[in-house]
Coordinates of C-alpha atoms in Angstrom, one line a residue:
X1 CA 7.7 -51.5 -0.3
X2 CA 5.7 -52.9 -3.2
X3 CA 2.5 -52.3 -1.2
X4 CA 3.5 -48.7 -0.6
X5 CA 4.2 -48.1 -4.2
X6 CA 0.8 -49.6 -5.0
X7 CA -1.0 -47.2 -2.7
X8 CA 1.0 -44.2 -4.2
X9 CA 0.1 -45.2 -7.7
X10 CA -3.6 -45.6 -6.8
X11 CA -3.5 -42.1 -5.3
X12 CA -2.1 -40.7 -8.5
X13 CA -4.5 -42.7 -10.6
X14 CA -7.7 -41.8 -8.9
X15 CA -7.1 -38.3 -7.7
X16 CA -5.1 -37.1 -10.7
X17 CA -7.8 -38.3 -13.0
X18 CA -10.8 -36.7 -11.5
X19 CA -10.1 -34.3 -8.7
X20 CA -11.0 -30.9 -10.3
X21 CA -14.7 -29.9 -10.5
X22 CA -14.5 -26.3 -11.9
X23 CA -14.1 -22.8 -10.6
X24 CA -14.1 -19.1 -11.2
X25 CA -11.5 -16.3 -11.1
X26 CA -12.6 -12.8 -10.3
X27 CA -10.9 -9.5 -9.5
X28 CA -11.8 -6.0 -8.3
X29 CA -10.0 -2.7 -7.8
X30 CA -9.5 -1.9 -4.1
X31 CA -10.4 1.8 -4.8
X32 CA -12.0 2.3 -8.3
X33 CA -11.8 6.1 -7.9
X34 CA -8.1 6.2 -7.1
X35 CA -6.4 8.1 -10.0
X36 CA -2.9 7.5 -8.8
X37 CA -0.5 4.9 -10.1
X38 CA 0.2 2.1 -9.4
X39 CA -3.2 0.6 -8.9
X40 CA -4.1 -2.1 -6.3
X41 CA -6.5 -4.9 -7.2
X42 CA -7.7 -8.0 -5.4
X43 CA -7.7 -11.3 -7.4
X44 CA -10.1 -14.0 -6.0
X45 CA -9.9 -17.6 -7.0
X46 CA -12.7 -20.1 -6.1
X47 CA -12.5 -23.7 -7.0
X48 CA -14.4 -27.0 -6.4
X49 CA -12.7 -30.3 -5.8
X50 CA -13.5 -33.9 -5.3
X51 CA -13.5 -34.6 -1.6
X52 CA -11.8 -36.3 0.2
X53 CA -9.5 -37.1 -2.7
X54 CA -8.3 -33.6 -2.2
X55 CA -8.1 -32.8 1.5
X56 CA -9.7 -29.8 3.2
X57 CA -6.7 -27.7 4.3
X58 CA -4.8 -24.5 3.5
X59 CA -2.8 -24.4 0.2
X60 CA -5.1 -26.7 -1.7
X61 CA -4.2 -28.8 -3.6
X62 CA -0.5 -29.3 -2.7
X63 CA -1.3 -30.3 0.9
X64 CA -2.9 -33.5 -0.4
X65 CA -0.4 -36.4 -0.6
X66 CA 0.7 -36.9 -4.2
X67 CA 0.1 -33.3 -5.2
X68 CA 3.1 -31.6 -3.8
X69 CA 4.2 -30.5 -7.2
X70 CA 0.8 -29.4 -8.4
X71 CA 1.3 -25.8 -7.7
X72 CA 1.5 -23.4 -10.6
X73 CA 0.8 -19.7 -11.3
X74 CA -2.1 -17.8 -12.8
X75 CA -0.2 -17.0 -16.0
X76 CA -0.6 -14.0 -18.3
X77 CA -1.6 -15.6 -21.6
X78 CA -2.6 -12.7 -23.8
X79 CA -1.7 -8.9 -24.1
X80 CA 1.2 -9.5 -21.6
X81 CA 3.1 -6.4 -22.9
X82 CA 0.4 -4.4 -21.2
X83 CA 0.0 -6.5 -18.0
X84 CA 1.2 -3.7 -15.8
X85 CA 4.1 -5.7 -14.4
X86 CA 1.9 -8.7 -13.4
X87 CA 4.2 -11.3 -15.1
X88 CA 7.2 -10.2 -12.9
X89 CA 5.3 -11.2 -9.8
X90 CA 2.4 -13.6 -10.7
X91 CA 0.3 -15.2 -8.0
X92 CA -0.1 -19.0 -7.6
X93 CA -3.3 -21.0 -7.8
X94 CA -3.2 -22.2 -4.1
X95 CA -6.5 -21.7 -2.2
X96 CA -7.9 -22.5 1.2
X97 CA -10.7 -24.9 2.1
X98 CA -14.0 -23.1 2.9
X99 CA -16.6 -26.0 3.0
X100 CA -16.9 -29.7 2.5
X101 CA -19.7 -32.2 1.9
X102 CA -19.0 -35.8 2.7
X103 CA -22.3 -37.0 1.2
X104 CA -21.7 -35.1 -2.1
X105 CA -17.9 -35.7 -2.1
X106 CA -17.5 -32.0 -2.8
X107 CA -15.2 -29.4 -1.4
X108 CA -14.9 -25.6 -2.2
X109 CA -11.8 -23.5 -1.7
X110 CA -11.1 -19.8 -2.1
X111 CA -8.3 -17.3 -1.6
X112 CA -7.9 -13.6 -2.4
X113 CA -4.6 -11.9 -3.0
X114 CA -3.8 -8.2 -3.6
X115 CA -1.7 -7.3 -6.6
X116 CA -0.2 -3.9 -7.5
X117 CA -0.2 -3.0 -11.2
X118 CA 0.6 0.1 -13.3
X119 CA -2.2 2.3 -14.5
X120 CA -4.1 1.3 -17.6
X121 CA -3.0 -2.3 -17.5
X122 CA -5.1 -4.7 -19.5
X123 CA -4.4 -8.4 -20.1
X124 CA -5.7 -12.0 -19.7
X125 CA -4.6 -14.5 -17.0
X126 CA -5.4 -18.2 -16.9
X127 CA -5.3 -21.3 -14.7
X128 CA -4.7 -24.4 -16.9
X129 CA -4.6 -28.1 -16.1
X130 CA -6.0 -31.5 -17.0
X131 CA -7.8 -33.5 -14.3
X132 CA -11.4 -33.5 -15.2
X133 CA -13.4 -36.6 -14.5
X134 CA -14.0 -38.5 -17.8
X135 CA -16.5 -36.4 -19.7
X136 CA -19.2 -36.8 -22.4
X137 CA -20.7 -39.9 -24.1
X138 CA -18.6 -41.8 -25.0
X139 CA -16.4 -40.8 -22.0
X140 CA -13.1 -38.9 -22.8
X141 CA -10.3 -39.0 -20.3
X142 CA -7.5 -36.5 -19.6
X143 CA -9.4 -33.4 -21.0
X144 CA -7.8 -30.0 -20.2
X145 CA -9.3 -27.0 -18.6
X146 CA -8.4 -23.3 -19.2
X147 CA -10.1 -20.8 -16.9
X148 CA -9.4 -17.3 -18.3
X149 CA -10.3 -13.9 -16.8
X150 CA -9.8 -10.5 -18.4
X151 CA -8.4 -7.6 -16.3
X152 CA -8.7 -4.1 -17.6
X153 CA -7.6 -1.1 -15.4
X154 CA -8.3 1.6 -18.0
X155 CA -10.8 4.1 -16.9
X156 CA -14.4 3.6 -18.0
X157 CA -16.2 6.2 -20.1
X158 CA -17.8 7.5 -16.8
X159 CA -14.3 8.2 -15.3
X160 CA -13.4 5.4 -12.9
X161 CA -12.0 1.9 -12.9
X162 CA -14.5 -0.9 -13.6
X163 CA -15.5 -3.5 -11.0
X164 CA -16.3 -6.8 -12.8
X165 CA -19.4 -8.8 -12.0
X166 CA -19.3 -11.6 -9.5
X167 CA -20.6 -15.1 -10.4
X168 CA -21.5 -17.8 -7.9
X169 CA -21.4 -21.5 -8.9
X170 CA -22.2 -24.9 -7.6
X171 CA -20.3 -27.9 -8.9
X172 CA -21.3 -30.5 -9.6
X173 CA -24.9 -29.9 -10.6
X174 CA -27.3 -32.9 -10.9
X175 CA -29.8 -33.5 -13.6
X176 CA -32.4 -36.4 -13.9
X177 CA -32.1 -38.4 -17.1
X178 CA -34.5 -37.1 -19.9
X179 CA -35.8 -34.3 -17.7
X180 CA -35.1 -30.7 -18.8
X181 CA -33.7 -28.5 -16.1
X182 CA -32.7 -24.9 -15.8
X183 CA -29.4 -24.0 -14.1
X184 CA -29.3 -20.4 -13.1
X185 CA -25.9 -18.7 -12.6
X186 CA -26.3 -16.0 -9.9
X187 CA -24.5 -12.9 -10.9
X188 CA -24.1 -9.4 -9.3
X189 CA -22.4 -6.2 -10.3
X190 CA -21.2 -3.4 -8.0
X191 CA -21.6 -0.8 -10.7
X192 CA -25.2 0.2 -10.8
X193 CA -26.6 0.4 -14.3
X194 CA -24.0 -2.0 -15.9
X195 CA -25.5 -4.6 -18.3
X196 CA -24.3 -8.1 -17.2
X197 CA -24.5 -10.8 -19.8
X198 CA -23.4 -14.5 -20.0
X199 CA -22.0 -16.3 -23.0
X200 CA -20.4 -19.6 -23.8
X201 CA -16.6 -19.6 -23.4
X202 CA -14.8 -19.9 -26.7
X203 CA -11.5 -20.3 -28.4
X204 CA -10.4 -17.2 -30.3
X205 CA -7.5 -17.7 -32.7
X206 CA -4.4 -15.4 -32.4
X207 CA -2.7 -13.4 -35.1
X208 CA -0.9 -15.5 -37.7
X209 CA 2.8 -16.3 -37.0
X210 CA 5.5 -18.4 -38.3
X211 CA 5.2 -21.9 -37.2
X212 CA 8.1 -23.2 -35.1
X213 CA 8.3 -26.9 -36.1
X214 CA 6.7 -29.2 -38.6
X215 CA 4.1 -30.8 -36.2
X216 CA 2.7 -27.4 -35.4
X217 CA 1.5 -26.9 -39.0
X218 CA -1.8 -28.5 -38.6
X219 CA -2.7 -27.9 -35.0
X220 CA -6.5 -28.0 -34.7
X221 CA -8.6 -27.0 -31.6
X222 CA -11.2 -29.4 -30.3
X223 CA -13.9 -26.7 -30.7
X224 CA -13.3 -26.4 -34.5
X225 CA -16.3 -27.7 -36.4
X226 CA -14.8 -27.4 -39.9
X227 CA -11.1 -27.7 -40.8
X228 CA -8.9 -28.4 -43.8
X229 CA -7.7 -31.9 -44.3
X230 CA -4.0 -32.5 -43.7
X231 CA -2.1 -33.0 -46.9
X232 CA 1.4 -34.4 -46.3
X233 CA 2.7 -33.1 -49.6
X234 CA 1.4 -29.6 -49.0
X235 CA 3.2 -28.5 -45.9
X236 CA 6.0 -26.2 -44.8
X237 CA 9.2 -27.0 -43.1
X238 CA 11.1 -24.7 -40.8
X239 CA 14.4 -25.1 -42.7
X240 CA 13.1 -25.7 -46.2
X241 CA 9.9 -23.8 -46.9
X242 CA 8.1 -25.1 -50.0
X243 CA 5.6 -22.8 -51.6
X244 CA 2.1 -24.2 -51.6
X245 CA 2.0 -23.7 -55.4
X246 CA 4.8 -24.2 -57.8
X247 CA 7.5 -21.6 -57.9
X248 CA 8.3 -19.8 -61.1
X249 CA 11.9 -18.9 -62.0
X250 CA 13.1 -16.0 -60.0
X251 CA 15.7 -13.8 -61.6
X252 CA 15.3 -10.4 -60.0
X253 CA 13.4 -11.2 -56.9
X254 CA 13.1 -13.8 -54.2
X255 CA 9.4 -14.8 -53.6
X256 CA 8.7 -16.0 -50.1
X257 CA 9.6 -19.7 -49.8
X258 CA 10.9 -20.2 -53.4
X259 CA 14.2 -21.9 -54.1
X260 CA 16.0 -19.4 -56.2
X261 CA 19.3 -17.9 -57.1
X262 CA 20.1 -14.5 -55.6
X263 CA 22.4 -13.1 -58.4
X264 CA 19.9 -10.5 -59.4
X265 CA 18.5 -9.8 -56.0
X266 CA 20.4 -6.7 -55.0
X267 CA 18.6 -4.6 -52.4
X268 CA 15.9 -7.3 -52.1
X269 CA 15.2 -8.9 -48.7
X270 CA 15.0 -12.7 -49.0
X271 CA 13.1 -14.3 -46.1
X272 CA 13.4 -17.9 -47.2
X273 CA 16.3 -19.9 -45.7
X274 CA 17.2 -21.3 -49.1
X275 CA 18.6 -17.9 -50.1
X276 CA 22.1 -16.8 -49.4
X277 CA 23.9 -13.5 -49.2
X278 CA 25.4 -13.9 -52.7
X279 CA 24.6 -11.1 -55.1
X280 CA 23.9 -8.6 -52.4
X281 CA 20.7 -10.3 -50.9
X282 CA 19.9 -9.6 -47.3
X283 CA 18.9 -12.9 -45.8
X284 CA 16.8 -13.0 -42.6
X285 CA 17.6 -15.6 -40.0
X286 CA 14.6 -17.1 -38.3
X287 CA 14.6 -17.3 -34.5
X288 CA 13.2 -20.5 -33.0
X289 CA 12.3 -21.1 -29.4
X290 CA 11.9 -24.6 -28.1
X291 CA 9.6 -25.3 -25.2
X292 CA 9.4 -28.7 -23.5
X293 CA 6.3 -30.0 -21.6
X294 CA 6.9 -33.0 -19.3
X295 CA 4.1 -35.6 -19.0
X296 CA 4.1 -38.1 -16.3
X297 CA 2.5 -41.5 -17.0
X298 CA 1.5 -43.6 -14.1
X299 CA -0.1 -47.1 -13.9
X300 CA -2.0 -48.8 -11.2
X301 CA -3.5 -52.3 -10.8
X302 CA -6.2 -52.9 -8.2
X303 CA -6.8 -56.4 -7.0
X304 CA -10.0 -57.8 -5.5
X305 CA -12.4 -57.2 -8.3
X306 CA -9.4 -57.0 -10.7
X307 CA -9.2 -53.6 -12.4
X308 CA -6.4 -52.2 -14.4
X309 CA -6.2 -48.5 -14.8
X310 CA -3.7 -46.6 -16.8
X311 CA -3.9 -42.9 -17.0
X312 CA -1.7 -40.0 -18.1
X313 CA -2.0 -36.7 -16.1
X314 CA -0.5 -33.5 -17.1
X315 CA -1.1 -31.1 -14.3
X316 CA 0.2 -27.9 -15.9
X317 CA 0.5 -27.9 -19.7
X318 CA 3.0 -25.3 -21.0
X319 CA 1.9 -21.9 -22.2
X320 CA 1.1 -21.5 -25.9
X321 CA 4.2 -21.6 -28.0
X322 CA 5.6 -18.3 -29.1
X323 CA 8.2 -16.8 -31.4
X324 CA 9.9 -13.5 -31.7
X325 CA 10.3 -13.6 -35.5
X326 CA 7.0 -11.8 -36.1
X327 CA 4.7 -9.6 -34.0
X328 CA 1.9 -11.8 -32.7
X329 CA -1.1 -12.0 -30.4
X330 CA -1.7 -15.3 -28.6
X331 CA -5.0 -17.2 -29.0
X332 CA -7.5 -16.7 -26.2
X333 CA -8.5 -20.2 -25.1
X334 CA -11.3 -19.8 -22.5
X335 CA -12.4 -23.4 -22.5
X336 CA -9.7 -25.8 -23.6
X337 CA -11.4 -29.2 -24.1
X338 CA -14.9 -28.3 -22.8
X339 CA -15.9 -25.7 -25.4
X340 CA -19.6 -25.4 -26.4
X341 CA -21.3 -27.2 -28.2
X342 CA -19.1 -30.3 -28.0
X343 CA -19.1 -30.4 -24.2
X344 CA -22.8 -30.7 -23.7
X345 CA -25.8 -32.6 -25.1
X346 CA -27.5 -31.3 -28.2
X347 CA -30.2 -28.8 -27.5
X348 CA -28.4 -27.2 -24.5
X349 CA -28.9 -23.4 -24.5
X350 CA -27.8 -20.4 -22.6
X351 CA -30.1 -17.3 -22.1
X352 CA -29.9 -14.6 -19.5
X353 CA -27.3 -16.5 -17.5
X354 CA -29.6 -19.6 -17.3
X355 CA -28.6 -22.9 -18.9
X356 CA -31.4 -25.2 -20.2
X357 CA -30.1 -28.7 -20.1
X358 CA -31.4 -32.2 -20.9
X359 CA -29.3 -35.3 -20.3
X360 CA -30.3 -38.3 -22.4
X361 CA -28.2 -40.9 -20.7
X362 CA -27.7 -41.6 -17.0
X363 CA -24.3 -41.9 -15.6
X364 CA -22.6 -39.3 -17.8
X365 CA -20.6 -36.3 -16.8
X366 CA -20.6 -33.0 -18.7
X367 CA -18.6 -29.8 -18.2
X368 CA -19.8 -26.3 -18.8
X369 CA -17.7 -23.2 -19.5
X370 CA -19.3 -19.7 -19.3
X371 CA -18.0 -16.2 -19.4
X372 CA -19.8 -13.5 -17.4
X373 CA -19.2 -10.0 -18.8
X374 CA -20.4 -6.5 -18.0
X375 CA -21.1 -3.7 -20.5
X376 CA -21.4 0.1 -20.0
X377 CA -24.9 0.0 -21.4
X378 CA -27.5 -2.4 -23.0
X379 CA -26.4 -1.3 -26.5
X380 CA -22.7 -1.6 -26.0
X381 CA -20.9 -4.6 -27.7
X382 CA -17.6 -4.1 -25.9
X383 CA -17.2 -5.9 -22.6
X384 CA -15.3 -4.1 -19.8
X385 CA -14.3 -7.4 -18.2
X386 CA -14.8 -11.1 -18.5
X387 CA -15.2 -13.5 -15.6
X388 CA -15.1 -17.3 -16.1
X389 CA -17.4 -19.9 -14.5
X390 CA -16.8 -23.6 -15.1
X391 CA -18.6 -26.5 -13.5
X392 CA -19.7 -30.1 -13.9
X393 CA -23.2 -31.6 -14.6
X394 CA -23.9 -35.2 -13.7
X395 CA -26.9 -37.1 -15.2
X396 CA -28.7 -39.2 -12.6
X397 CA -31.0 -42.1 -13.2
X398 CA -34.7 -41.7 -12.5
X399 CA -35.1 -41.3 -8.7
X400 CA -37.7 -43.0 -6.6
X401 CA -38.9 -39.5 -5.6
X402 CA -38.5 -36.7 -8.0
X403 CA -39.7 -33.9 -5.7
X404 CA -36.9 -31.4 -5.2
X405 CA -36.2 -30.0 -1.7
X406 CA -36.8 -26.4 -0.8
X407 CA -34.7 -24.0 1.2
X408 CA -36.8 -21.8 3.4
X409 CA -35.8 -18.1 3.0
X410 CA -34.5 -16.2 6.0
X411 CA -37.0 -13.9 7.7
X412 CA -34.5 -12.2 9.9
X413 CA -32.9 -8.7 9.7
X414 CA -30.2 -8.8 7.0
X415 CA -28.3 -5.7 8.2
X416 CA -25.5 -6.6 10.6
X417 CA -23.0 -4.5 12.6
X418 CA -19.2 -4.8 12.6
X419 CA -18.0 -6.7 15.6
X420 CA -21.4 -7.9 16.7
X421 CA -21.9 -11.7 16.4
X422 CA -25.0 -13.1 14.8
X423 CA -26.3 -16.7 14.6
X424 CA -29.2 -18.1 12.6
X425 CA -30.7 -21.4 11.5
X426 CA -31.1 -22.0 7.8
X427 CA -33.8 -24.6 7.1
X428 CA -34.7 -26.8 4.2
X429 CA -37.8 -29.0 3.6
X430 CA -37.8 -32.5 2.3
X431 CA -40.9 -33.0 0.1
X432 CA -40.3 -36.7 -0.3
X433 CA -41.5 -39.5 2.0
X434 CA -38.8 -40.0 4.6
X435 CA -38.8 -43.8 3.9
X436 CA -38.0 -43.1 0.2
X437 CA -35.5 -40.2 0.4
X438 CA -34.0 -38.0 3.1
X439 CA -32.3 -34.7 3.2
X440 CA -28.6 -35.4 3.3
X441 CA -26.9 -32.0 3.1
X442 CA -27.1 -28.2 2.8
X443 CA -24.0 -27.4 0.8
X444 CA -22.4 -24.0 0.9
X445 CA -20.8 -23.3 -2.5
X446 CA -20.3 -19.7 -1.7
X447 CA -19.6 -18.7 1.9
X448 CA -18.8 -15.5 3.7
X449 CA -15.3 -15.2 5.1
X450 CA -15.4 -15.9 8.8
X451 CA -18.9 -17.5 8.8
X452 CA -19.0 -21.0 10.2
X453 CA -21.8 -23.6 10.3
X454 CA -22.6 -26.7 12.2
X455 CA -23.8 -30.1 11.0
X456 CA -27.2 -30.8 9.4
X457 CA -29.7 -31.3 12.1
X458 CA -33.1 -33.0 11.8
X459 CA -35.9 -31.0 13.4
X460 CA -37.5 -32.7 16.4
X461 CA -40.9 -31.1 15.7
X462 CA -41.3 -31.6 12.0
X463 CA -39.8 -34.7 10.3
X464 CA -39.7 -32.9 6.9
X465 CA -37.5 -30.0 8.2
X466 CA -33.7 -30.0 8.5
X467 CA -31.6 -27.1 9.5
X468 CA -28.0 -25.9 9.8
X469 CA -26.8 -23.3 12.3
X470 CA -24.6 -20.4 11.0
X471 CA -22.4 -18.1 13.2
X472 CA -20.6 -15.0 12.1
X473 CA -18.9 -11.9 13.5
X474 CA -18.6 -9.3 10.7
X475 CA -15.2 -7.5 10.4
X476 CA -14.3 -3.9 9.3
X477 CA -13.0 -5.1 6.0
X478 CA -16.4 -6.6 5.2
X479 CA -18.4 -3.4 5.3
X480 CA -20.9 -3.5 2.4
X481 CA -22.6 -6.4 0.9
X482 CA -21.7 -10.0 1.7
X483 CA -23.4 -12.9 0.0
X484 CA -24.1 -16.5 1.2
X485 CA -25.3 -19.2 -1.2
X486 CA -26.6 -22.6 -0.3
X487 CA -28.1 -25.7 -2.0
X488 CA -30.0 -28.6 -0.3
X489 CA -29.6 -32.2 -1.5
X490 CA -31.6 -35.4 -1.0
X491 CA -30.2 -38.9 -0.6
X492 CA -30.9 -39.3 -4.3
X493 CA -28.9 -36.2 -5.2
X494 CA -32.0 -34.1 -6.1
X495 CA -31.0 -30.5 -5.4
X496 CA -33.0 -27.4 -4.5
X497 CA -32.8 -24.2 -6.3
X498 CA -29.6 -22.3 -5.2
X499 CA -30.6 -19.9 -2.4
X500 CA -28.4 -16.8 -2.0
X501 CA -28.9 -14.2 0.7
X502 CA -27.1 -10.9 0.9
X503 CA -26.2 -9.3 4.3
X504 CA -25.3 -5.6 4.6
X505 CA -22.5 -4.9 7.0
X506 CA -22.7 -1.5 8.7
X507 CA -20.6 0.4 11.3
X508 CA -23.6 1.8 13.1
X509 CA -26.1 0.0 15.4
X510 CA -29.1 1.3 13.6
X511 CA -29.7 -1.9 11.7
X512 CA -33.1 -2.7 10.1
X513 CA -34.9 0.3 11.7
X514 CA -38.6 -0.1 10.7
X515 CA -41.5 1.4 12.5
X516 CA -45.0 -0.2 12.7
X517 CA -47.8 1.6 14.5
X518 CA -51.0 -0.2 15.5
X519 CA -53.9 1.6 17.2
X520 CA -56.8 -0.3 18.9
X521 CA -59.9 1.3 20.4
X522 CA -62.2 -0.7 22.8
X523 CA -65.4 0.7 24.4
X524 CA -66.9 -0.8 27.5
X525 CA -70.2 -0.1 29.4
X526 CA -68.4 2.2 31.7
X527 CA -67.3 4.4 28.8
X528 CA -63.6 3.6 29.4
X529 CA -61.4 3.9 26.3
X530 CA -58.0 2.3 26.2
X531 CA -55.6 3.1 23.4
X532 CA -52.5 1.1 22.9
X533 CA -49.7 2.2 20.5
X534 CA -46.7 0.0 19.8
X535 CA -43.5 0.9 18.0
X536 CA -41.3 -2.0 17.1
X537 CA -37.7 -2.4 15.9
X538 CA -35.6 -5.6 15.6
X539 CA -33.5 -4.4 18.5
X540 CA -36.0 -3.1 20.9
X541 CA -39.8 -2.7 21.5
X542 CA -41.4 0.3 23.1
X543 CA -45.0 0.1 24.3
X544 CA -47.0 3.2 25.3
X545 CA -50.4 2.7 26.9
X546 CA -52.7 5.6 27.8
X547 CA -56.1 5.2 29.4
X548 CA -58.9 7.8 29.4
X549 CA -61.9 7.4 31.6

């Protein structure tokens, strides 16, 4: 029994403290040109997890032992009065395993769900939790995440519903200590001509509201750089509001927060709780709503090399506190505890969806939060949507071989037909000496639904080449563009540039029709001329030979 509890506590300690590696939440209208109401959209969640702490299965993460209660919803957090009915039927955060890497201890999951909303809905939804690996230097445990996406179904200025950009991510990324790297975030947009930009996620304060209890008076966000010092003698209380400056005698009015008599306050509205209805004053009663967040603390002790670990994990912090006393707009928290610049080393920059990063100490984890937004034109300053991308960066010590592997681009036809199976080998080259470092994996951070792949195979003809076989039968609901993204890794966790390839799914069989004509003339002593003309497509070859003597 004691041993069983020990195992259970270890499970909570290690998985609860470091199982989440980042993610993205996207959406798209099913028919952007549909002018009817309601409007159907597809919301797609993609996350990265520590494997095998979180098991590869359906309904991640609750199918992993110890996480049965980890399910929560994508919650509307801002502008919920115009959410088109989303809050009455929110979707959960459960996703399905799409790929794993044992060597990298990484797993990716994804799930898409359709949601029906009323026309012109516009609002923010978020997935919130707290299970990052200890981040930064010095390391901080128990930091929260907040992944926020902005949905807007109002018609664009050109007359149809916007389709947001799509961002692909790999988490974790690996950097070598004291070496500057550039991490590109692949983005695409279905609306030709839209201007896609990336920016750091941020915390935007909400409209001022009446605080609900004394402790809330001096709440400060981790991303704040400057803030006022707390002064115990200069604060407000929910039942006895004290004016920040001294109150003068009030005979004919009731200044906000002042302790005053109401004998001469006829027809005056008194908002402070110290006023009464005597003398004809109209007192307003404040409405207070109490929310309770439950935090579970677990402890584990590991014997052998004796290690004691105590950690507190709050899987789903409550939504921001609210009150009905005043009209408000909630704060938009896009990054929680990993807001720039505090979440990355100094000198880290973001330009054109490319992060420039230098880690100055090996063995340190960092987290990055980015928003990918699309604009109607290059001069517009109003985003039509906002898609989050959050991922980890780990700083590695100097490797024995610092040559990054290279993925060899596909040279096959990239147009495929519905219902016709295809298979291909994707190869990568190890540029290091095989005795120093080997290629350990070709990870698939962004896969195509229904596409499967085999294990990494070492080429029998070239010791530097490794390949992975992919198989796929395109379906009718995949007509259009489908993108596959891969990254190769060495045994020292050096990674290649992310390689993304886009397939075009068609209903017809005329895929990749290209014509090449070659004419060759040969003259012999008998004056015989032979002309050979060849027409080639990827599906068939026709050869016509004519001889003239």
